[in-house]
Amino acid sequence: MRTQDLGELNGPVLVFGGPYSNLQATQAIKAIAEQHNIPVQNIICTGDTVAYCAEPEETVQLIKEWGIAVIEGNCEESFGNDLGDCGCGFESGTQCDLLSAQWYRYAASRLSNDSRQWLRTRPQKILFSLAGKRFTVIHGSMEQNNHYIFASTSEEEKRRNLQQAGTDVIIGGHCGLPFYQQIGDKLWLNPGVIGMPANDGTPDGWYALLTPSAENSGLDIRLERLSYPFKDAAQAMVKQGLKAGYHQTLITGIWPSLDILPEEERKQQDIPLETGSILLL
Ligand SMILES: [Fe+2]
């Protein structure tokens, strides 16, 4: 596994996933980082820089120039190596399969060689320490970058991954929905994605802020909403003919296909998620 070790970090850390070619959301998360004075070495993206939205090349170049750490998700792997589809492993003929064919073709036609080269050289695993805790950042699971780990995924599976990682926390991405779950004295955190809403009936994206607490030497982990000019992102998609469904999702906050969702997460559709925080001691 290509591993990047960021070493011991100080101060708040910003984590987010899935820019998904959404330039407006990416600009908004960069502005959040600037507002909080978070240095570039304390910012980590869980991958899928390129996907559904209208500006793949511009989004990659913005993140590349920003210089933050980015995990290789299935989309980085697919676009970086010209693999021909998004690598989610959708069954042929399912709605996700049909929808992804359009945005994959579009993004593949837009990416420069420089961007492809950057995408295929991202690390598959990132390690860091913060407030005495050790973290592993991956995209899907420890074994597979396109494996979905949801809040409803069994504790057993999360525990197995945490054991394999050998760290206090795993930060994962890929499933598109933010959540955290304590498993014994360990934690699974998915900071959510910025480039698509969380199927909760609101247009916001999600990110996480990890802030060392001065009083008790613990770590405050907070899931936050990202509001951004979502109508501009939707209009950019329409302008490029990307009208299969995700352009509406940016406005309605409802996914066009629930193929990938377990029953538990399907029941949460259209119910606004709560922001939340947990103190890790
Ligand atoms: Fe992914």
Short mmCIF file of C-alpha atoms and ligand atoms in Angstrom, two decimals:
data_model
loop_
_atom_site.label_atom_id
_atom_site.label_comp_id
_atom_site.label_asym_id
_atom_site.label_seq_id
_atom_site.Cartn_x
_atom_site.Cartn_y
_atom_site.Cartn_z
CA MET A 1 0.00 0.00 0.00
CA ARG A 2 1.38 3.45 -0.90
CA THR A 3 1.51 5.15 2.50
CA GLN A 4 2.06 8.78 3.42
CA ASP A 5 2.99 9.46 7.04
CA LEU A 6 2.20 13.01 8.09
CA GLY A 7 3.81 12.47 11.50
CA GLU A 8 2.64 14.33 14.59
CA LEU A 9 0.19 17.14 13.79
CA ASN A 10 -0.50 20.13 16.03
CA GLY A 11 -3.65 22.22 16.24
CA PRO A 12 -6.95 21.59 14.48
CA VAL A 13 -7.17 19.16 11.57
CA LEU A 14 -9.74 19.48 8.78
CA VAL A 15 -10.93 16.30 7.05
CA PHE A 16 -13.37 15.95 4.17
CA GLY A 17 -14.13 13.62 1.30
CA GLY A 18 -15.58 13.56 -2.21
CA PRO A 19 -14.93 16.86 -3.98
CA TYR A 20 -16.55 15.02 -6.94
CA SER A 21 -15.55 17.68 -9.55
CA ASN A 22 -17.65 20.21 -7.60
CA LEU A 23 -15.47 23.32 -7.91
CA GLN A 24 -17.82 25.57 -5.91
CA ALA A 25 -17.86 23.18 -2.93
CA THR A 26 -14.07 22.81 -3.12
CA GLN A 27 -13.62 26.58 -3.08
CA ALA A 28 -15.98 26.75 -0.09
CA ILE A 29 -14.06 24.17 1.97
CA LYS A 30 -10.82 26.01 1.17
CA ALA A 31 -12.43 29.19 2.51
CA ILE A 32 -13.44 27.32 5.70
CA ALA A 33 -9.81 26.20 6.17
CA GLU A 34 -8.67 29.81 5.77
CA GLN A 35 -11.31 31.10 8.21
CA HIS A 36 -10.09 28.62 10.83
CA ASN A 37 -6.41 29.32 10.01
CA ILE A 38 -5.80 25.64 9.41
CA PRO A 39 -2.39 25.13 7.81
CA VAL A 40 -2.21 23.07 4.64
CA GLN A 41 -0.31 20.21 6.34
CA ASN A 42 -3.35 19.74 8.66
CA ILE A 43 -5.87 19.18 5.86
CA ILE A 44 -6.75 15.72 4.53
CA CYS A 45 -9.16 14.60 1.82
CA THR A 46 -10.42 11.00 1.85
CA GLY A 47 -10.52 10.82 -1.97
CA ASP A 48 -12.84 10.85 -5.00
CA THR A 49 -11.63 14.22 -6.24
CA VAL A 50 -13.27 13.60 -9.62
CA ALA A 51 -16.85 12.33 -10.09
CA TYR A 52 -20.39 13.58 -10.75
CA CYS A 53 -20.05 17.36 -11.22
CA ALA A 54 -19.05 19.75 -14.00
CA GLU A 55 -15.47 20.82 -13.32
CA PRO A 56 -13.11 17.83 -12.96
CA GLU A 57 -9.97 19.48 -14.32
CA GLU A 58 -10.44 22.72 -12.38
CA THR A 59 -11.18 20.82 -9.15
CA VAL A 60 -8.06 18.64 -9.46
CA GLN A 61 -5.87 21.64 -10.23
CA LEU A 62 -7.29 23.65 -7.31
CA ILE A 63 -6.60 20.79 -4.86
CA LYS A 64 -3.19 20.06 -6.36
CA GLU A 65 -2.12 23.70 -6.03
CA TRP A 66 -3.61 23.89 -2.52
CA GLY A 67 -1.17 21.10 -1.60
CA ILE A 68 -3.29 19.15 0.91
CA ALA A 69 -2.98 15.38 1.48
CA VAL A 70 -5.41 13.36 -0.65
CA ILE A 71 -6.10 9.62 -0.52
CA GLU A 72 -6.38 7.58 -3.69
CA GLY A 73 -10.06 6.64 -3.90
CA ASN A 74 -11.57 4.41 -6.55
CA CYS A 75 -12.08 7.50 -8.75
CA GLU A 76 -8.42 8.63 -8.48
CA GLU A 77 -7.40 5.07 -9.37
CA SER A 78 -9.81 4.83 -12.32
CA PHE A 79 -9.20 8.23 -13.90
CA GLY A 80 -5.49 8.21 -13.11
CA ASN A 81 -5.00 4.87 -14.83
CA ASP A 82 -7.67 5.16 -17.54
CA LEU A 83 -9.56 2.12 -16.30
CA GLY A 84 -12.79 2.91 -18.20
CA ASP A 85 -15.30 3.14 -15.34
CA CYS A 86 -15.52 4.63 -11.83
CA GLY A 87 -14.49 1.40 -10.11
CA CYS A 88 -17.47 1.37 -7.73
CA GLY A 89 -18.26 -2.14 -8.95
CA PHE A 90 -21.92 -1.39 -9.77
CA GLU A 91 -23.79 -4.29 -11.32
CA SER A 92 -24.36 -3.89 -15.04
CA GLY A 93 -27.67 -2.18 -15.86
CA THR A 94 -28.33 -0.82 -12.34
CA GLN A 95 -29.24 2.84 -12.03
CA CYS A 96 -25.82 3.73 -10.56
CA ASP A 97 -24.15 1.94 -13.46
CA LEU A 98 -26.19 3.90 -16.03
CA LEU A 99 -25.75 7.23 -14.22
CA SER A 100 -22.00 6.79 -13.75
CA ALA A 101 -21.45 6.04 -17.45
CA GLN A 102 -22.37 9.65 -18.30
CA TRP A 103 -20.27 11.48 -15.74
CA TYR A 104 -17.33 9.11 -16.17
CA ARG A 105 -17.20 9.71 -19.93
CA TYR A 106 -17.52 13.47 -19.41
CA ALA A 107 -14.78 13.72 -16.75
CA ALA A 108 -12.45 11.40 -18.69
CA SER A 109 -12.70 13.73 -21.69
CA ARG A 110 -11.79 16.76 -19.55
CA LEU A 111 -8.77 15.67 -17.53
CA SER A 112 -5.27 16.76 -18.56
CA ASN A 113 -2.32 14.39 -18.48
CA ASP A 114 -0.93 16.44 -15.60
CA SER A 115 -4.12 15.84 -13.57
CA ARG A 116 -4.14 12.11 -14.38
CA GLN A 117 -0.55 11.84 -13.28
CA TRP A 118 -1.38 13.60 -10.00
CA LEU A 119 -4.45 11.36 -9.46
CA ARG A 120 -2.52 8.11 -9.92
CA THR A 121 0.25 9.09 -7.52
CA ARG A 122 -1.88 9.76 -4.43
CA PRO A 123 -1.23 7.61 -1.34
CA GLN A 124 -3.59 4.70 -0.60
CA LYS A 125 -3.18 5.18 3.15
CA ILE A 126 -2.31 8.23 5.28
CA LEU A 127 -1.06 8.03 8.86
CA PHE A 128 -0.84 10.78 11.45
CA SER A 129 -0.93 11.43 15.19
CA LEU A 130 -2.90 14.11 16.96
CA ALA A 131 -3.46 14.72 20.69
CA GLY A 132 -1.84 11.38 21.55
CA LYS A 133 -4.10 9.39 19.19
CA ARG A 134 -2.97 7.56 16.08
CA PHE A 135 -5.00 7.79 12.88
CA THR A 136 -5.23 5.79 9.66
CA VAL A 137 -6.96 7.43 6.70
CA ILE A 138 -8.27 5.17 3.92
CA HIS A 139 -10.95 5.44 1.21
CA GLY A 140 -13.17 2.34 1.57
CA SER A 141 -11.88 -0.44 3.81
CA MET A 142 -8.36 -1.62 4.64
CA GLU A 143 -8.61 -4.26 1.93
CA GLN A 144 -10.54 -2.51 -0.84
CA ASN A 145 -10.86 1.13 -1.84
CA ASN A 146 -14.37 0.54 -3.24
CA HIS A 147 -15.83 -1.24 -0.21
CA TYR A 148 -18.70 0.65 1.44
CA ILE A 149 -18.58 1.06 5.23
CA PHE A 150 -21.74 2.77 6.47
CA ALA A 151 -22.97 3.61 9.97
CA SER A 152 -25.12 0.47 9.71
CA THR A 153 -22.18 -1.75 8.69
CA SER A 154 -21.51 -4.30 11.46
CA GLU A 155 -19.28 -3.39 14.38
CA GLU A 156 -17.45 -6.62 13.74
CA GLU A 157 -16.36 -5.47 10.30
CA LYS A 158 -15.22 -2.09 11.64
CA ARG A 159 -13.37 -3.76 14.51
CA ARG A 160 -11.58 -6.08 12.08
CA ASN A 161 -10.44 -3.08 10.01
CA LEU A 162 -9.32 -1.18 13.13
CA GLN A 163 -7.30 -4.19 14.26
CA GLN A 164 -5.67 -4.42 10.87
CA ALA A 165 -4.89 -0.69 10.89
CA GLY A 166 -3.45 -0.89 14.41
CA THR A 167 -4.41 2.71 15.19
CA ASP A 168 -6.93 4.37 17.53
CA VAL A 169 -9.01 5.84 14.72
CA ILE A 170 -9.83 5.01 11.11
CA ILE A 171 -10.99 7.87 8.95
CA GLY A 172 -12.80 6.46 5.92
CA GLY A 173 -14.63 7.86 2.90
CA HIS A 174 -16.36 6.44 -0.18
CA CYS A 175 -19.92 5.91 1.13
CA GLY A 176 -20.83 9.61 0.90
CA LEU A 177 -22.53 9.83 4.31
CA PRO A 178 -20.96 11.33 7.46
CA PHE A 179 -20.96 9.40 10.72
CA TYR A 180 -18.80 8.41 13.66
CA GLN A 181 -18.99 5.32 15.80
CA GLN A 182 -17.08 4.35 18.90
CA ILE A 183 -16.01 0.72 18.95
CA GLY A 184 -14.51 -0.06 22.37
CA ASP A 185 -11.82 2.56 22.87
CA LYS A 186 -11.43 3.02 19.11
CA LEU A 187 -13.32 5.18 16.64
CA TRP A 188 -14.51 4.99 13.04
CA LEU A 189 -15.02 8.42 11.50
CA ASN A 190 -16.39 9.26 8.08
CA PRO A 191 -16.32 13.05 7.65
CA GLY A 192 -18.79 12.84 4.74
CA VAL A 193 -18.31 14.47 1.36
CA ILE A 194 -18.40 18.04 0.15
CA GLY A 195 -19.37 17.47 -3.51
CA MET A 196 -22.83 15.89 -3.09
CA PRO A 197 -25.45 16.28 -0.36
CA ALA A 198 -25.95 13.49 2.17
CA ASN A 199 -29.36 12.36 0.81
CA ASP A 200 -30.91 14.19 3.77
CA GLY A 201 -33.07 16.65 1.84
CA THR A 202 -30.65 19.56 2.26
CA PRO A 203 -28.06 20.79 -0.27
CA ASP A 204 -25.16 20.98 2.20
CA GLY A 205 -21.97 18.96 2.09
CA TRP A 206 -20.14 17.72 5.20
CA TYR A 207 -16.70 17.85 6.77
CA ALA A 208 -15.04 17.15 10.14
CA LEU A 209 -12.91 19.30 12.41
CA LEU A 210 -10.58 17.57 14.88
CA THR A 211 -9.56 19.99 17.62
CA PRO A 212 -7.23 19.12 20.52
CA SER A 213 -8.83 20.19 23.77
CA ALA A 214 -6.65 22.26 26.06
CA GLU A 215 -8.52 21.35 29.30
CA ASN A 216 -8.48 17.56 29.25
CA SER A 217 -5.86 16.66 26.62
CA GLY A 218 -8.66 14.97 24.66
CA LEU A 219 -9.73 15.51 21.08
CA ASP A 220 -12.98 17.14 20.03
CA ILE A 221 -14.29 15.61 16.78
CA ARG A 222 -17.04 17.61 15.18
CA LEU A 223 -19.14 16.94 12.06
CA GLU A 224 -20.15 20.16 10.34
CA ARG A 225 -22.33 21.19 7.42
CA LEU A 226 -20.75 22.93 4.43
CA SER A 227 -23.06 25.44 2.82
CA TYR A 228 -21.85 26.71 -0.55
CA PRO A 229 -23.30 28.14 -3.81
CA PHE A 230 -24.95 24.86 -4.82
CA LYS A 231 -27.12 26.48 -7.49
CA ASP A 232 -23.98 27.56 -9.37
CA ALA A 233 -22.66 23.99 -9.23
CA ALA A 234 -25.99 22.67 -10.55
CA GLN A 235 -26.09 25.26 -13.34
CA ALA A 236 -22.55 24.35 -14.38
CA MET A 237 -23.71 20.73 -14.75
CA VAL A 238 -26.71 21.70 -16.86
CA LYS A 239 -24.47 23.85 -19.06
CA GLN A 240 -22.29 20.81 -19.76
CA GLY A 241 -25.27 18.57 -20.50
CA LEU A 242 -24.89 16.59 -17.27
CA LYS A 243 -28.63 16.26 -16.73
CA ALA A 244 -29.02 12.60 -15.76
CA GLY A 245 -30.09 13.41 -12.18
CA TYR A 246 -27.19 14.51 -9.99
CA HIS A 247 -27.67 18.15 -11.06
CA GLN A 248 -31.03 18.05 -9.26
CA THR A 249 -29.52 16.29 -6.26
CA LEU A 250 -27.30 19.32 -5.68
CA ILE A 251 -30.48 21.35 -5.11
CA THR A 252 -32.92 18.85 -3.56
CA GLY A 253 -30.42 16.96 -1.43
CA ILE A 254 -31.93 13.65 -2.55
CA TRP A 255 -29.83 11.04 -4.36
CA PRO A 256 -31.12 9.85 -7.75
CA SER A 257 -30.31 6.23 -6.92
CA LEU A 258 -30.28 4.32 -3.64
CA ASP A 259 -28.59 1.25 -5.17
CA ILE A 260 -25.60 1.38 -2.83
CA LEU A 261 -27.52 2.12 0.38
CA PRO A 262 -28.33 -0.48 3.06
CA GLU A 263 -31.92 -0.54 4.35
CA GLU A 264 -31.04 1.45 7.47
CA GLU A 265 -29.58 4.36 5.46
CA ARG A 266 -32.46 4.26 2.93
CA LYS A 267 -34.87 4.97 5.80
CA GLN A 268 -32.92 8.15 6.60
CA GLN A 269 -33.55 9.72 3.18
CA ASP A 270 -34.96 13.26 3.35
CA ILE A 271 -34.40 13.51 7.12
CA PRO A 272 -31.95 16.36 7.81
CA LEU A 273 -28.84 15.03 9.55
CA GLU A 274 -27.76 16.56 12.84
CA THR A 275 -24.35 18.08 13.27
CA GLY A 276 -22.63 16.35 16.15
CA SER A 277 -19.46 16.02 18.15
CA ILE A 278 -17.66 13.47 20.25
CA LEU A 279 -14.83 13.93 22.73
CA LEU A 280 -12.11 11.32 22.36
CA LEU A 281 -10.10 11.01 25.58
FE FE B 1 -15.31 6.24 -3.74
#
